[in-house]
Tab-separated table of C-alpha atoms and ligand atoms in Angstrom:
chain	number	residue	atom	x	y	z
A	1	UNK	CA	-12.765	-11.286	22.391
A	2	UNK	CA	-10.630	-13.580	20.418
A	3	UNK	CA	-13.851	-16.588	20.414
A	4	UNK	CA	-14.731	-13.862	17.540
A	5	UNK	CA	-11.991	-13.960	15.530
A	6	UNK	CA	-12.225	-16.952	13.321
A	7	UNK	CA	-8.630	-16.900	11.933
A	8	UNK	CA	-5.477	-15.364	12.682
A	9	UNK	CA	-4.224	-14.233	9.126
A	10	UNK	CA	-0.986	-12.880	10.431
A	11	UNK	CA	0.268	-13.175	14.025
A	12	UNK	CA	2.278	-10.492	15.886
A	13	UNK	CA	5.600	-12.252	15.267
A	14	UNK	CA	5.090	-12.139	11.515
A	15	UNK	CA	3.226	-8.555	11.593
A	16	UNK	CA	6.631	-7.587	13.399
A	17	UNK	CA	9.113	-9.524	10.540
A	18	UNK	CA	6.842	-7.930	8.092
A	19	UNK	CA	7.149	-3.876	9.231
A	20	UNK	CA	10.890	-4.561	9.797
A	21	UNK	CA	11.271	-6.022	6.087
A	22	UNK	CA	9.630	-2.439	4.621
A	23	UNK	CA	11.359	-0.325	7.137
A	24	UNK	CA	14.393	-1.698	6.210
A	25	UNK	CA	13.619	-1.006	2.453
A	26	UNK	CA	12.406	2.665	3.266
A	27	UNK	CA	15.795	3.150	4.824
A	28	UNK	CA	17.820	1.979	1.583
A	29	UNK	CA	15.423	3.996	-0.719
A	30	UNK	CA	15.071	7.240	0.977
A	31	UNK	CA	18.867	7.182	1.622
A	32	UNK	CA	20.181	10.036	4.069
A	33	UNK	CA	17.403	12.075	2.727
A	34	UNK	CA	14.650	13.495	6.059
A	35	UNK	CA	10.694	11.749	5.731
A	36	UNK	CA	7.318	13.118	6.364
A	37	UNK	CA	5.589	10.124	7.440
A	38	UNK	CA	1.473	11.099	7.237
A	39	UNK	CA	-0.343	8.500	9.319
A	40	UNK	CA	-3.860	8.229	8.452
A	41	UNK	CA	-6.303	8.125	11.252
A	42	UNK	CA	-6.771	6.065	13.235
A	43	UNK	CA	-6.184	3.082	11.393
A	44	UNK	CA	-2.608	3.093	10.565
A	45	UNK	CA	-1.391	4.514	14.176
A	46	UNK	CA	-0.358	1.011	15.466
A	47	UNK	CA	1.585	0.384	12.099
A	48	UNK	CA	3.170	3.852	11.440
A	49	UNK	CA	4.528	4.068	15.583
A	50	UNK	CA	6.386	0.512	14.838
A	51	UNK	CA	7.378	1.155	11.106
A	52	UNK	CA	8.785	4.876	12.219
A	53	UNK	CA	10.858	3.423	15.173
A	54	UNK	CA	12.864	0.985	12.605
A	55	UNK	CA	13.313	3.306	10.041
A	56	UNK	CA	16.435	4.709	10.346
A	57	UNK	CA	16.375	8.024	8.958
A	58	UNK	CA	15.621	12.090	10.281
A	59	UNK	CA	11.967	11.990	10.096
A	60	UNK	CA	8.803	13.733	11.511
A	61	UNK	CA	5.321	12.333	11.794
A	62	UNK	CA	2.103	14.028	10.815
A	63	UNK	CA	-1.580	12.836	11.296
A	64	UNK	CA	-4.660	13.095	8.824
A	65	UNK	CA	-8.295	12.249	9.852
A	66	UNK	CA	-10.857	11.881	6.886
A	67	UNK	CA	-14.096	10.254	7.394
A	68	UNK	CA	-16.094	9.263	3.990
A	69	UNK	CA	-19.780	9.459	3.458
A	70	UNK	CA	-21.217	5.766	4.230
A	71	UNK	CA	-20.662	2.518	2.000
A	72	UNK	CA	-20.742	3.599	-1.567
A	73	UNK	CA	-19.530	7.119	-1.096
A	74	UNK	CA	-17.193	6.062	-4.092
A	75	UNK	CA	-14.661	8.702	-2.897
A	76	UNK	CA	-16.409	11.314	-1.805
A	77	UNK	CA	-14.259	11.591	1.268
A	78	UNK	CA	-13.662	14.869	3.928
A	79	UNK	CA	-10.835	15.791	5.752
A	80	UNK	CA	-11.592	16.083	9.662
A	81	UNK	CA	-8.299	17.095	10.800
A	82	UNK	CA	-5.533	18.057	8.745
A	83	UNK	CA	-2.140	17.883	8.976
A	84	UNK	CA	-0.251	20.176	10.845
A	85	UNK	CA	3.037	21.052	8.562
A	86	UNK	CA	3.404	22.161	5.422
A	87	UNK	CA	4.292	19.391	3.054
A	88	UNK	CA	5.547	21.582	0.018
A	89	UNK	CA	9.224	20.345	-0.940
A	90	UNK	CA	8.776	17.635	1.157
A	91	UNK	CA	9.655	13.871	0.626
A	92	UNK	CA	6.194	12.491	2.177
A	93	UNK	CA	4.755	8.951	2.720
A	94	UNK	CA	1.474	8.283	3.093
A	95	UNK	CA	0.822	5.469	5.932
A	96	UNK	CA	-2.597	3.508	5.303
A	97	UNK	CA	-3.979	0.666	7.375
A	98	UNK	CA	-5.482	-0.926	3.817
A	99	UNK	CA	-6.323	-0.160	0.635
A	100	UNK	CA	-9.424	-1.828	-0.976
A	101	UNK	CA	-11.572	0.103	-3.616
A	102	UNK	CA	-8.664	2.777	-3.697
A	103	UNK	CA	-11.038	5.575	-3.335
A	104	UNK	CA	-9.761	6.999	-0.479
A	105	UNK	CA	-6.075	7.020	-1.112
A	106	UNK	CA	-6.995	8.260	-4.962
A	107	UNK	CA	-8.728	11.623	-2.379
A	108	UNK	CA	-5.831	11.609	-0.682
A	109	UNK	CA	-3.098	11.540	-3.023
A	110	UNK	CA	-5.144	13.563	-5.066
A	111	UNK	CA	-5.291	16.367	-1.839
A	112	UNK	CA	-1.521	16.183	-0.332
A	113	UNK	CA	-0.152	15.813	-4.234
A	114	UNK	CA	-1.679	19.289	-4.748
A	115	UNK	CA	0.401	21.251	-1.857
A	116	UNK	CA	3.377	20.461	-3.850
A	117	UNK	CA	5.965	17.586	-1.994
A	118	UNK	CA	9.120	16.709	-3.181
A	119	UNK	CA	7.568	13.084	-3.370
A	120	UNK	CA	4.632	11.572	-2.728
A	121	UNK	CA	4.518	8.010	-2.202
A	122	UNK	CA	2.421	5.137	-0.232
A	123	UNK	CA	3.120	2.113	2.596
A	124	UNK	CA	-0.087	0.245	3.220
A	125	UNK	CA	0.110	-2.749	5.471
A	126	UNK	CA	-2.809	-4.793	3.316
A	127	UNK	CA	-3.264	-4.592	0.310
A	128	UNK	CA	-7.037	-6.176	-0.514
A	129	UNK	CA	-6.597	-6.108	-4.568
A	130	UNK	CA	-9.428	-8.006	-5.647
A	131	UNK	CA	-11.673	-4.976	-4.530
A	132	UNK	CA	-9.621	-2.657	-6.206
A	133	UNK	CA	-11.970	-0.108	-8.727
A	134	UNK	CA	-9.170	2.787	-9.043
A	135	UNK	CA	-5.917	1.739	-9.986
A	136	UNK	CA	-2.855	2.470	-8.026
A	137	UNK	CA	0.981	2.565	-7.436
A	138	UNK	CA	1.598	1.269	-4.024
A	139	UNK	CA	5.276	1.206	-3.118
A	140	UNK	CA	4.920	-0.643	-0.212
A	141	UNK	CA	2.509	-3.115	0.540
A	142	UNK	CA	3.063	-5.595	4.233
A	143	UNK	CA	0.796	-8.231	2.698
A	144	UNK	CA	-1.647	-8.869	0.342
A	145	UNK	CA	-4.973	-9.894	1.983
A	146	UNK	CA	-8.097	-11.921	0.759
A	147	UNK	CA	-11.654	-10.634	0.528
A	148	UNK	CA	-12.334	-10.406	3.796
A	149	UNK	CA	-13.331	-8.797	6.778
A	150	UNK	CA	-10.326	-7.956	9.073
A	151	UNK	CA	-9.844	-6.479	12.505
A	152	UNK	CA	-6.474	-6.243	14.754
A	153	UNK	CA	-3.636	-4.346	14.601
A	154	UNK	CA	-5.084	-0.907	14.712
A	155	UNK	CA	-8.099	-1.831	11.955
A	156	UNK	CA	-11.536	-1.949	13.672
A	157	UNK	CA	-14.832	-2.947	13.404
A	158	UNK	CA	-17.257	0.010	14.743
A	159	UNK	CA	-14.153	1.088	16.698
A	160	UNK	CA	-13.548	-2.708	18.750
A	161	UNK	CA	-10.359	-4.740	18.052
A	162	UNK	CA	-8.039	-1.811	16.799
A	163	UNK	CA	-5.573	-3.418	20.157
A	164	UNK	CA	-5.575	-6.717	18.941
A	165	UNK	CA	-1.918	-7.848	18.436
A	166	UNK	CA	-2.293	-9.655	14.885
A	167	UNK	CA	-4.484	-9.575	12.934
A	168	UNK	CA	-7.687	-11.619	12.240
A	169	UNK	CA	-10.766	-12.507	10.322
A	170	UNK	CA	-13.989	-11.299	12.230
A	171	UNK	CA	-16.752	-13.618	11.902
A	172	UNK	CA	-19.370	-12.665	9.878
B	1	IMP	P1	-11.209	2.205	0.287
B	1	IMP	O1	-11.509	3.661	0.029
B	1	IMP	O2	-12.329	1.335	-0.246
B	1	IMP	O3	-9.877	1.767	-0.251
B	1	IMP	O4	-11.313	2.028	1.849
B	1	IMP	C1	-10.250	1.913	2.668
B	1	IMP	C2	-10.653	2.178	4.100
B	1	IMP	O5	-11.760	1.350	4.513
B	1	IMP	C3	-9.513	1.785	5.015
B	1	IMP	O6	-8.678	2.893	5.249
B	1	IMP	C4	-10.216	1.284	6.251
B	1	IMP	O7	-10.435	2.353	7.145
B	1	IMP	C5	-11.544	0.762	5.781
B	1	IMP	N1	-11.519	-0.728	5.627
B	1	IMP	C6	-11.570	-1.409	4.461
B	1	IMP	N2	-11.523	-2.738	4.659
B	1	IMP	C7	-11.424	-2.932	5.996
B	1	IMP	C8	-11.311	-4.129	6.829
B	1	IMP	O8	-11.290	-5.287	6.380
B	1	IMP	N3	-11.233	-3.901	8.172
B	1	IMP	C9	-11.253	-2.653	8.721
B	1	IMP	N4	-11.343	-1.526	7.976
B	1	IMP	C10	-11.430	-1.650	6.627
B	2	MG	MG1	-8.611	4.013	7.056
């Protein structure tokens, strides 16, 4: 498996540094107030189990499936399975594996920001910016990646290498 990987962007040490940093930060932020932590499927499930376990605050985790309609869907984007709480009055943050064009987290926010939270905010582990069509606050980003391809750490490629322990560049 790993003769397919051509280069290790961020190992499992640094990965680990990395979610401890931001969970460390959502602690200080969030203060004694309670979290919704929405995990998108399936993604971000690696990320959001480790991030939740160091943030040290009363929270409760919810899941979100979407699947979007091929490559250039440009946001047309359907919810398979939705979460199972109400969100209204809420503090929620949105847990995404990456953000590249931005069109599925602009569905998203655009979807959970209707149902009324008390906040709605977002913790992506990559950020891939120089793909980025709609413009976006992220308040947590792990690391900013380059444009390219990436499996590991719960992202896949046609559903192989989500169990990777870092993650790497596929080759092409
Ligand atoms: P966006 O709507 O273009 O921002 O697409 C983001 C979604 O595409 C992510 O949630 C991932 O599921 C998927 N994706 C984008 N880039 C990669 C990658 O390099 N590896 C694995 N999945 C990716
Ligand atoms: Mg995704």
């Amino acid at each position: 498996m790993t003769g397919e990987i051509i280069e290790v962007l961020f190992s499992e040490e640094r990965i680990r540094r990395r979610v401890q940093d931001l969970a460390r930060q959502i602690t200080a932020d969030y203060n004694d107030r309670s979290l919704v932590l929405v995990s998108i499927l399936r993604g971000s499930v690696f990320f959001a189990t480790d991030l939740a376990r160091l943030i040290e605050l009363p929270l409760s985790m919810d899941f979100l499936s979407i699947s979007s309609y091929g490559e250039d869907s440009e946001g047309v984007v359907r919810i398979t399975k939705d979460l199972e709480e109400n969100i209204a009055g809420q503090d929620v943050l949105v847990i995404e594996d990456i953000i590249d064009t931005g069109f599925t987290l602009k569905y998203l926010l655009r979807t959970l920001g209707s149902r009324n939270p008390k906040s709605l905010e977002v913790c992506t582990l990559l950020d891939r910016r120089a793909r980025r069509i709609i413009d976006m606050d992220l308040k947590y980003i792990g690391f900013e990646i380059p444009d390219k391809f990436v499996v590991g750490y719960g992202l896949d490629y046609r559903q192989r290498y989500r169990n990777l322990p870092y993650i790497g560049i596929l080759k092409p």
